Short mmCIF file of C-alpha atoms and ligand atoms in Angstrom, two decimals:
data_model
loop_
_atom_site.label_atom_id
_atom_site.label_comp_id
_atom_site.label_asym_id
_atom_site.label_seq_id
_atom_site.Cartn_x
_atom_site.Cartn_y
_atom_site.Cartn_z
CA MET T 26 58.39 25.39 -52.82
CA ASP T 27 56.61 21.93 -53.08
CA LEU T 28 56.77 19.98 -49.68
CA TRP T 29 57.39 16.46 -49.64
CA TYR T 30 56.74 13.43 -47.27
CA THR T 31 59.16 10.84 -47.90
CA GLU T 32 59.87 7.21 -46.46
CA ASN T 33 62.96 4.98 -47.45
CA HIS T 34 61.83 1.55 -48.39
CA THR T 35 65.07 0.22 -48.72
CA GLU T 36 68.59 1.90 -49.51
CA GLY T 37 67.64 2.27 -53.11
CA VAL T 38 63.89 2.60 -52.89
CA LYS T 39 61.95 5.82 -51.70
CA PHE T 40 58.14 6.70 -51.68
CA SER T 41 57.06 10.06 -51.60
CA LEU T 42 53.71 11.88 -51.33
CA LYS T 43 53.42 15.64 -51.84
CA ILE T 44 52.24 17.75 -48.98
CA ASN T 45 49.57 20.64 -48.77
CA ASN T 46 50.06 20.81 -44.60
CA HIS T 47 51.77 19.24 -41.79
CA LEU T 48 48.76 19.18 -39.52
CA PHE T 49 50.29 17.72 -36.22
CA SER T 50 53.36 16.57 -34.95
CA SER T 51 54.42 15.62 -31.25
CA GLN T 52 56.41 12.87 -29.44
CA SER T 53 54.51 10.43 -27.50
CA GLN T 54 55.81 8.43 -24.65
CA PHE T 55 56.34 5.23 -27.15
CA GLN T 56 57.03 7.07 -30.64
CA LYS T 57 56.71 10.32 -32.97
CA VAL T 58 53.01 11.03 -34.35
CA ASP T 59 52.81 13.14 -37.16
CA ILE T 60 49.48 14.10 -39.30
CA LEU T 61 50.07 15.20 -42.95
CA GLU T 62 47.59 16.64 -45.36
CA THR T 63 48.59 15.17 -48.60
CA HIS T 64 47.71 16.25 -52.37
CA GLU T 65 46.11 12.99 -53.49
CA TYR T 66 46.02 10.68 -50.28
CA GLY T 67 43.85 13.08 -48.08
CA ASN T 68 45.13 12.70 -44.49
CA LEU T 69 48.39 10.56 -43.80
CA MET T 70 49.22 9.32 -40.13
CA THR T 71 52.81 8.53 -39.82
CA LEU T 72 54.46 6.87 -36.52
CA ASP T 73 58.34 7.36 -36.22
CA GLY T 74 58.36 8.70 -39.86
CA LEU T 75 56.54 5.47 -41.43
CA VAL T 76 53.28 5.39 -43.09
CA MET T 77 50.34 4.12 -41.11
CA VAL T 78 47.08 5.05 -42.52
CA THR T 79 45.81 7.50 -45.43
CA GLU T 80 42.21 8.42 -45.72
CA LYS T 81 42.38 7.35 -49.53
CA ASP T 82 43.85 3.59 -49.25
CA GLU T 83 42.95 2.58 -45.44
CA PHE T 84 39.77 0.59 -46.76
CA ILE T 85 42.16 -1.98 -48.52
CA TYR T 86 43.81 -2.77 -44.93
CA HIS T 87 40.88 -2.52 -42.76
CA ASP T 88 38.45 -4.77 -44.80
CA MET T 89 41.54 -7.66 -45.22
CA ILE T 90 42.48 -7.35 -41.59
CA VAL T 91 38.74 -8.01 -40.42
CA HIS T 92 36.52 -9.98 -43.40
CA PRO T 93 38.17 -12.88 -44.16
CA ALA T 94 38.01 -14.19 -40.46
CA LEU T 95 34.26 -12.87 -40.16
CA SER T 96 33.31 -15.14 -43.27
CA VAL T 97 34.76 -18.25 -42.20
CA ASN T 98 33.47 -18.08 -38.86
CA PRO T 99 30.33 -16.04 -38.90
CA ASN T 100 29.57 -16.77 -35.04
CA ILE T 101 32.42 -15.10 -33.69
CA LYS T 102 31.23 -12.93 -30.65
CA LYS T 103 33.74 -11.71 -28.56
CA VAL T 104 37.02 -9.86 -30.54
CA LEU T 105 40.61 -8.88 -29.07
CA VAL T 106 42.09 -5.73 -31.14
CA ILE T 107 45.81 -5.35 -30.52
CA GLY T 108 47.17 -1.52 -31.81
CA GLY T 109 44.48 -0.13 -34.60
CA GLY T 110 44.76 3.16 -32.96
CA ASP T 111 43.18 4.86 -35.87
CA GLY T 112 40.07 3.14 -35.48
CA GLY T 113 39.55 1.13 -38.80
CA THR T 114 39.52 -2.34 -37.62
CA VAL T 115 36.93 -1.80 -35.28
CA ARG T 116 35.01 0.18 -37.66
CA GLU T 117 34.69 -2.82 -39.79
CA LEU T 118 34.04 -5.09 -36.89
CA MET T 119 30.92 -3.04 -36.05
CA LYS T 120 29.60 -4.00 -39.09
CA TYR T 121 28.62 -7.24 -37.48
CA PRO T 122 25.50 -6.80 -35.23
CA SER T 123 26.34 -10.57 -34.06
CA ILE T 124 29.52 -9.14 -32.33
CA GLU T 125 29.13 -8.42 -28.77
CA HIS T 126 31.94 -7.10 -27.58
CA VAL T 127 35.68 -6.11 -28.61
CA ASP T 128 38.55 -5.45 -26.40
CA MET T 129 40.85 -2.80 -28.33
CA VAL T 130 44.49 -2.89 -26.64
CA GLU T 131 46.41 0.31 -27.77
CA ILE T 132 49.52 1.16 -26.22
CA ASP T 133 49.73 4.99 -27.36
CA LYS T 134 46.41 7.19 -26.40
CA MET T 135 48.02 10.01 -28.89
CA VAL T 136 47.25 8.03 -31.61
CA VAL T 137 43.33 7.58 -30.94
CA ASP T 138 43.31 10.95 -29.78
CA VAL T 139 44.89 12.29 -33.06
CA SER T 140 42.49 9.86 -34.92
CA LYS T 141 39.23 11.17 -33.40
CA GLU T 142 40.65 14.93 -34.60
CA PHE T 143 42.01 14.14 -38.04
CA PHE T 144 40.39 10.71 -39.13
CA PRO T 145 36.82 11.12 -38.07
CA SER T 146 35.73 8.51 -40.96
CA ILE T 147 38.10 6.26 -39.46
CA SER T 148 37.80 6.49 -35.95
CA CYS T 149 33.89 6.59 -36.04
CA GLU T 150 32.99 3.30 -33.92
CA LEU T 151 35.88 4.08 -31.27
CA SER T 152 32.87 5.37 -29.02
CA ASN T 153 30.58 2.52 -29.65
CA PRO T 154 29.19 0.80 -26.23
CA LYS T 155 30.43 -2.65 -27.63
CA VAL T 156 34.06 -1.44 -27.58
CA LYS T 157 36.51 -1.27 -24.70
CA LEU T 158 39.52 0.87 -25.05
CA LEU T 159 42.53 -0.11 -23.10
CA TYR T 160 45.32 1.88 -23.18
CA GLU T 161 48.21 -0.90 -22.50
CA ASP T 162 51.01 -3.08 -23.92
CA GLY T 163 49.61 -5.98 -26.00
CA VAL T 164 52.20 -8.15 -25.06
CA ALA T 165 51.51 -8.16 -21.58
CA PHE T 166 47.69 -7.82 -21.79
CA VAL T 167 47.21 -11.43 -23.67
CA LYS T 168 49.87 -12.87 -20.86
CA ASP T 169 46.91 -14.20 -18.23
CA LYS T 170 43.95 -14.50 -20.76
CA LYS T 171 42.80 -18.13 -21.20
CA ASN T 172 39.78 -19.29 -23.73
CA VAL T 173 38.41 -15.58 -23.88
CA TYR T 174 38.42 -14.47 -27.68
CA ASP T 175 37.05 -16.15 -30.90
CA LEU T 176 38.89 -13.86 -32.88
CA ILE T 177 42.39 -12.05 -32.26
CA LEU T 178 43.20 -9.03 -35.01
CA ILE T 179 46.95 -7.98 -34.45
CA ASP T 180 46.75 -4.45 -36.43
CA SER T 181 50.33 -3.47 -35.27
CA THR T 182 53.47 -1.45 -36.47
CA ASP T 183 56.12 -3.02 -37.76
CA PRO T 184 58.49 -5.00 -35.36
CA ILE T 185 60.38 -2.19 -34.13
CA GLY T 186 60.07 0.03 -30.95
CA PRO T 187 56.45 -0.76 -29.34
CA GLY T 188 55.83 -3.18 -31.90
CA GLU T 189 58.69 -5.45 -31.64
CA GLY T 190 57.15 -7.99 -29.01
CA LEU T 191 54.28 -8.65 -31.12
CA PHE T 192 56.08 -10.93 -33.46
CA THR T 193 57.88 -13.53 -30.94
CA THR T 194 56.81 -17.01 -30.41
CA ASP T 195 55.69 -15.93 -26.50
CA PHE T 196 53.69 -13.44 -27.47
CA TYR T 197 51.76 -15.87 -30.39
CA ASN T 198 51.60 -19.08 -27.70
CA ASN T 199 49.90 -16.56 -25.17
CA CYS T 200 47.46 -15.53 -28.35
CA PHE T 201 46.81 -19.12 -28.57
CA GLN T 202 46.01 -19.47 -25.12
CA ALA T 203 43.34 -16.68 -25.15
CA LEU T 204 41.61 -18.21 -27.73
CA LYS T 205 38.71 -20.49 -27.49
CA ASP T 206 38.87 -24.05 -29.12
CA ASP T 207 37.95 -22.74 -32.69
CA GLY T 208 39.68 -19.57 -32.19
CA ILE T 209 41.25 -17.46 -35.14
CA VAL T 210 44.30 -15.01 -35.05
CA VAL T 211 45.05 -12.40 -38.21
CA ASN T 212 48.35 -10.28 -38.10
CA GLN T 213 49.71 -7.90 -40.62
CA ASN T 214 52.92 -9.67 -42.06
CA GLU T 215 54.67 -7.30 -44.38
CA THR T 216 55.56 -7.02 -47.72
CA PRO T 217 57.39 -9.56 -49.85
CA VAL T 218 58.92 -7.21 -52.04
CA TYR T 219 61.61 -6.02 -50.23
CA GLU T 220 64.08 -8.85 -48.32
CA ASN T 221 64.36 -6.99 -45.19
CA PHE T 222 60.29 -7.04 -44.85
CA PHE T 223 59.95 -10.47 -46.08
CA GLU T 224 62.03 -11.65 -43.49
CA VAL T 225 60.06 -10.58 -40.83
CA GLY T 226 56.71 -12.33 -42.47
CA ILE T 227 58.69 -15.26 -43.04
CA SER T 228 59.74 -15.69 -39.44
CA SER T 229 56.45 -14.54 -38.03
CA ASN T 230 54.58 -17.39 -40.26
CA LYS T 231 57.05 -19.99 -38.86
CA LYS T 232 56.42 -18.97 -35.25
CA LEU T 233 52.53 -19.04 -35.94
CA LYS T 234 53.11 -22.81 -37.23
CA LYS T 235 54.81 -23.87 -34.03
CA MET T 236 51.35 -23.75 -32.20
CA PHE T 237 48.51 -23.10 -34.61
CA PRO T 238 47.53 -26.22 -37.13
CA ILE T 239 46.22 -24.08 -39.77
CA VAL T 240 48.28 -21.43 -41.00
CA GLU T 241 47.82 -19.82 -44.57
CA VAL T 242 48.65 -16.28 -46.40
CA TYR T 243 46.77 -14.11 -47.92
CA GLN T 244 47.45 -10.63 -49.69
CA ALA T 245 46.12 -7.45 -50.48
CA SER T 246 47.39 -4.42 -52.97
CA ILE T 247 47.79 -1.37 -50.80
CA PRO T 248 49.09 1.37 -52.78
CA THR T 249 51.14 3.54 -49.81
CA TYR T 250 52.53 0.44 -48.18
CA PRO T 251 56.14 -0.85 -48.96
CA GLY T 252 56.04 -2.50 -52.17
CA GLY T 253 51.99 -1.92 -52.40
CA TYR T 254 51.88 -5.50 -51.65
CA TRP T 255 50.85 -6.67 -48.54
CA LEU T 256 50.32 -10.10 -46.72
CA PHE T 257 48.35 -11.29 -43.62
CA ASN T 258 48.54 -14.50 -41.56
CA PHE T 259 45.60 -16.10 -41.03
CA ALA T 260 46.38 -18.65 -37.95
CA SER T 261 43.43 -20.96 -36.90
CA LYS T 262 42.51 -23.85 -34.20
CA LYS T 263 40.06 -25.56 -36.26
CA TYR T 264 38.74 -23.41 -39.39
CA ASN T 265 40.70 -23.79 -42.80
CA PRO T 266 39.96 -20.16 -44.57
CA LEU T 267 39.44 -21.48 -47.99
CA LYS T 268 37.50 -25.14 -46.91
CA ASP T 269 35.23 -23.52 -44.40
CA ILE T 270 34.16 -20.01 -46.01
CA LYS T 271 30.43 -19.51 -45.67
CA VAL T 272 30.02 -17.68 -48.68
CA ASN T 273 26.26 -17.62 -48.61
CA ASP T 274 26.11 -16.47 -45.01
CA TRP T 275 28.50 -13.91 -45.52
CA ASN T 276 26.41 -12.38 -48.51
CA SER T 277 23.28 -12.85 -46.86
CA LEU T 278 24.58 -10.12 -44.15
CA ASN T 279 24.51 -7.58 -46.75
CA ILE T 280 27.67 -5.74 -45.53
CA HIS T 281 29.02 -2.86 -47.15
CA THR T 282 32.70 -3.22 -48.43
CA LYS T 283 34.67 -1.31 -50.72
CA TYR T 284 37.18 -4.00 -50.96
CA TYR T 285 36.57 -7.13 -49.87
CA ASN T 286 34.06 -9.76 -51.24
CA THR T 287 33.98 -13.37 -51.13
CA ASP T 288 35.48 -14.30 -54.66
CA LEU T 289 38.44 -12.17 -53.72
CA HIS T 290 38.76 -13.68 -50.45
CA MET T 291 39.60 -17.03 -52.70
CA GLY T 292 41.47 -15.42 -54.60
CA SER T 293 43.39 -13.64 -51.90
CA PHE T 294 44.90 -16.90 -50.88
CA ALA T 295 46.29 -17.72 -54.04
CA LEU T 296 49.79 -16.74 -53.48
CA PRO T 297 52.34 -16.07 -56.52
CA ASN T 298 54.92 -18.61 -56.71
CA TYR T 299 57.91 -16.60 -55.35
CA VAL T 300 55.85 -15.89 -52.46
CA LYS T 301 54.33 -19.59 -51.92
CA GLU T 302 57.84 -21.18 -52.25
CA LYS T 303 59.43 -19.00 -49.72
CA PHE T 304 56.43 -19.51 -46.83
CA GLU T 305 56.89 -23.46 -47.69
CA ASN T 306 60.68 -23.76 -47.31
CA GLY T 307 60.74 -20.98 -44.42
CA ASN T 308 63.66 -19.49 -46.07
CA VAL T 309 64.07 -15.82 -47.66
N1 SAM Z 404 47.83 -0.63 -40.22
C1 SAM Z 404 49.26 -0.36 -39.85
C2 SAM Z 404 50.52 -0.97 -40.24
O1 SAM Z 404 50.23 -2.09 -40.78
O2 SAM Z 404 51.51 -0.51 -40.37
C3 SAM Z 404 48.97 -0.09 -38.43
C4 SAM Z 404 48.06 0.62 -38.02
S1 SAM Z 404 47.84 0.97 -36.13
C5 SAM Z 404 47.97 2.50 -35.99
C6 SAM Z 404 49.36 0.58 -35.49
C7 SAM Z 404 49.18 0.38 -34.02
O3 SAM Z 404 49.69 -0.03 -33.14
C8 SAM Z 404 49.80 1.99 -33.46
O4 SAM Z 404 48.75 2.91 -32.95
C9 SAM Z 404 50.94 1.91 -32.13
O5 SAM Z 404 50.61 2.39 -31.35
C10 SAM Z 404 50.38 0.31 -31.56
N2 SAM Z 404 51.21 -0.92 -31.02
C11 SAM Z 404 52.42 -0.62 -31.61
N3 SAM Z 404 52.72 -1.67 -30.62
C12 SAM Z 404 51.93 -1.69 -29.62
C13 SAM Z 404 51.95 -2.81 -28.72
N4 SAM Z 404 53.07 -3.62 -27.86
N5 SAM Z 404 50.82 -2.97 -27.83
C14 SAM Z 404 49.98 -2.21 -28.49
N6 SAM Z 404 49.42 -1.37 -29.30
C15 SAM Z 404 51.04 -1.30 -30.12
#
């Protein structure tokens, strides 16, 4: 009998992957962690039953949460990653010799441990001496930080359970304070394909606009995420992601990426009308 993993994206939409093996399953202090060996997408990690990362398409998400900011400000030295337990975001950051230090604040040590065991090609830089791993709540961590980071990457789960506090105005305010005068924050911003996800994305975007002078949305196609179409917020104190991109500087670094390039960067901010209009008028 075939084994299938299924995620309900909405009441009327299910997403299923054929499973060869259920490699790991355990309840942590914060969430249920499962590792499944899929037929088509390699190993899959789910948290509370929701897709987090697969070996086959993780490169898209991790390229797009990291490289746009680094091509706009090549002088980024100190980075804060909130969440990101699988290690993919840190792996991409470590491709930049100019980055001096990364604090990775992940609430759940079990996610890091299983990622080291079942996703070696993703978690490979988690022991890099430039990376400090802190098993703490990101909401509390940023509260007392002032003018410390050049870049904050919020590589979180959806706003349910431990991730809920990572989509609030207070948290974004604290991120604003924790950034230097030319700082940038990037967060995963859900999909516009389904209204319940889109509402979260629009609300998060509106909140960031309360304190950041520049907030732009960009997109990527991620097959295993709801709708296969995912958005990110680029919130910045100084740099505009289109006007200030340093194309020659970034290309001269010869950083190997499987998804990101500077042409795609420009296109990723060119949103379709139905998405653009909703962010402009702030309503789903
Ligand atoms: N790319 C995935 C996505 O978009 O759904 C996210 C991947 S990453 C595994 C998400 C991580 O955020 C998880 O490991 C989870 O434990 C962590 N996380 C959730 N809430 C957190 C919090 N308040 N502070 C720090 N980490 C948190």
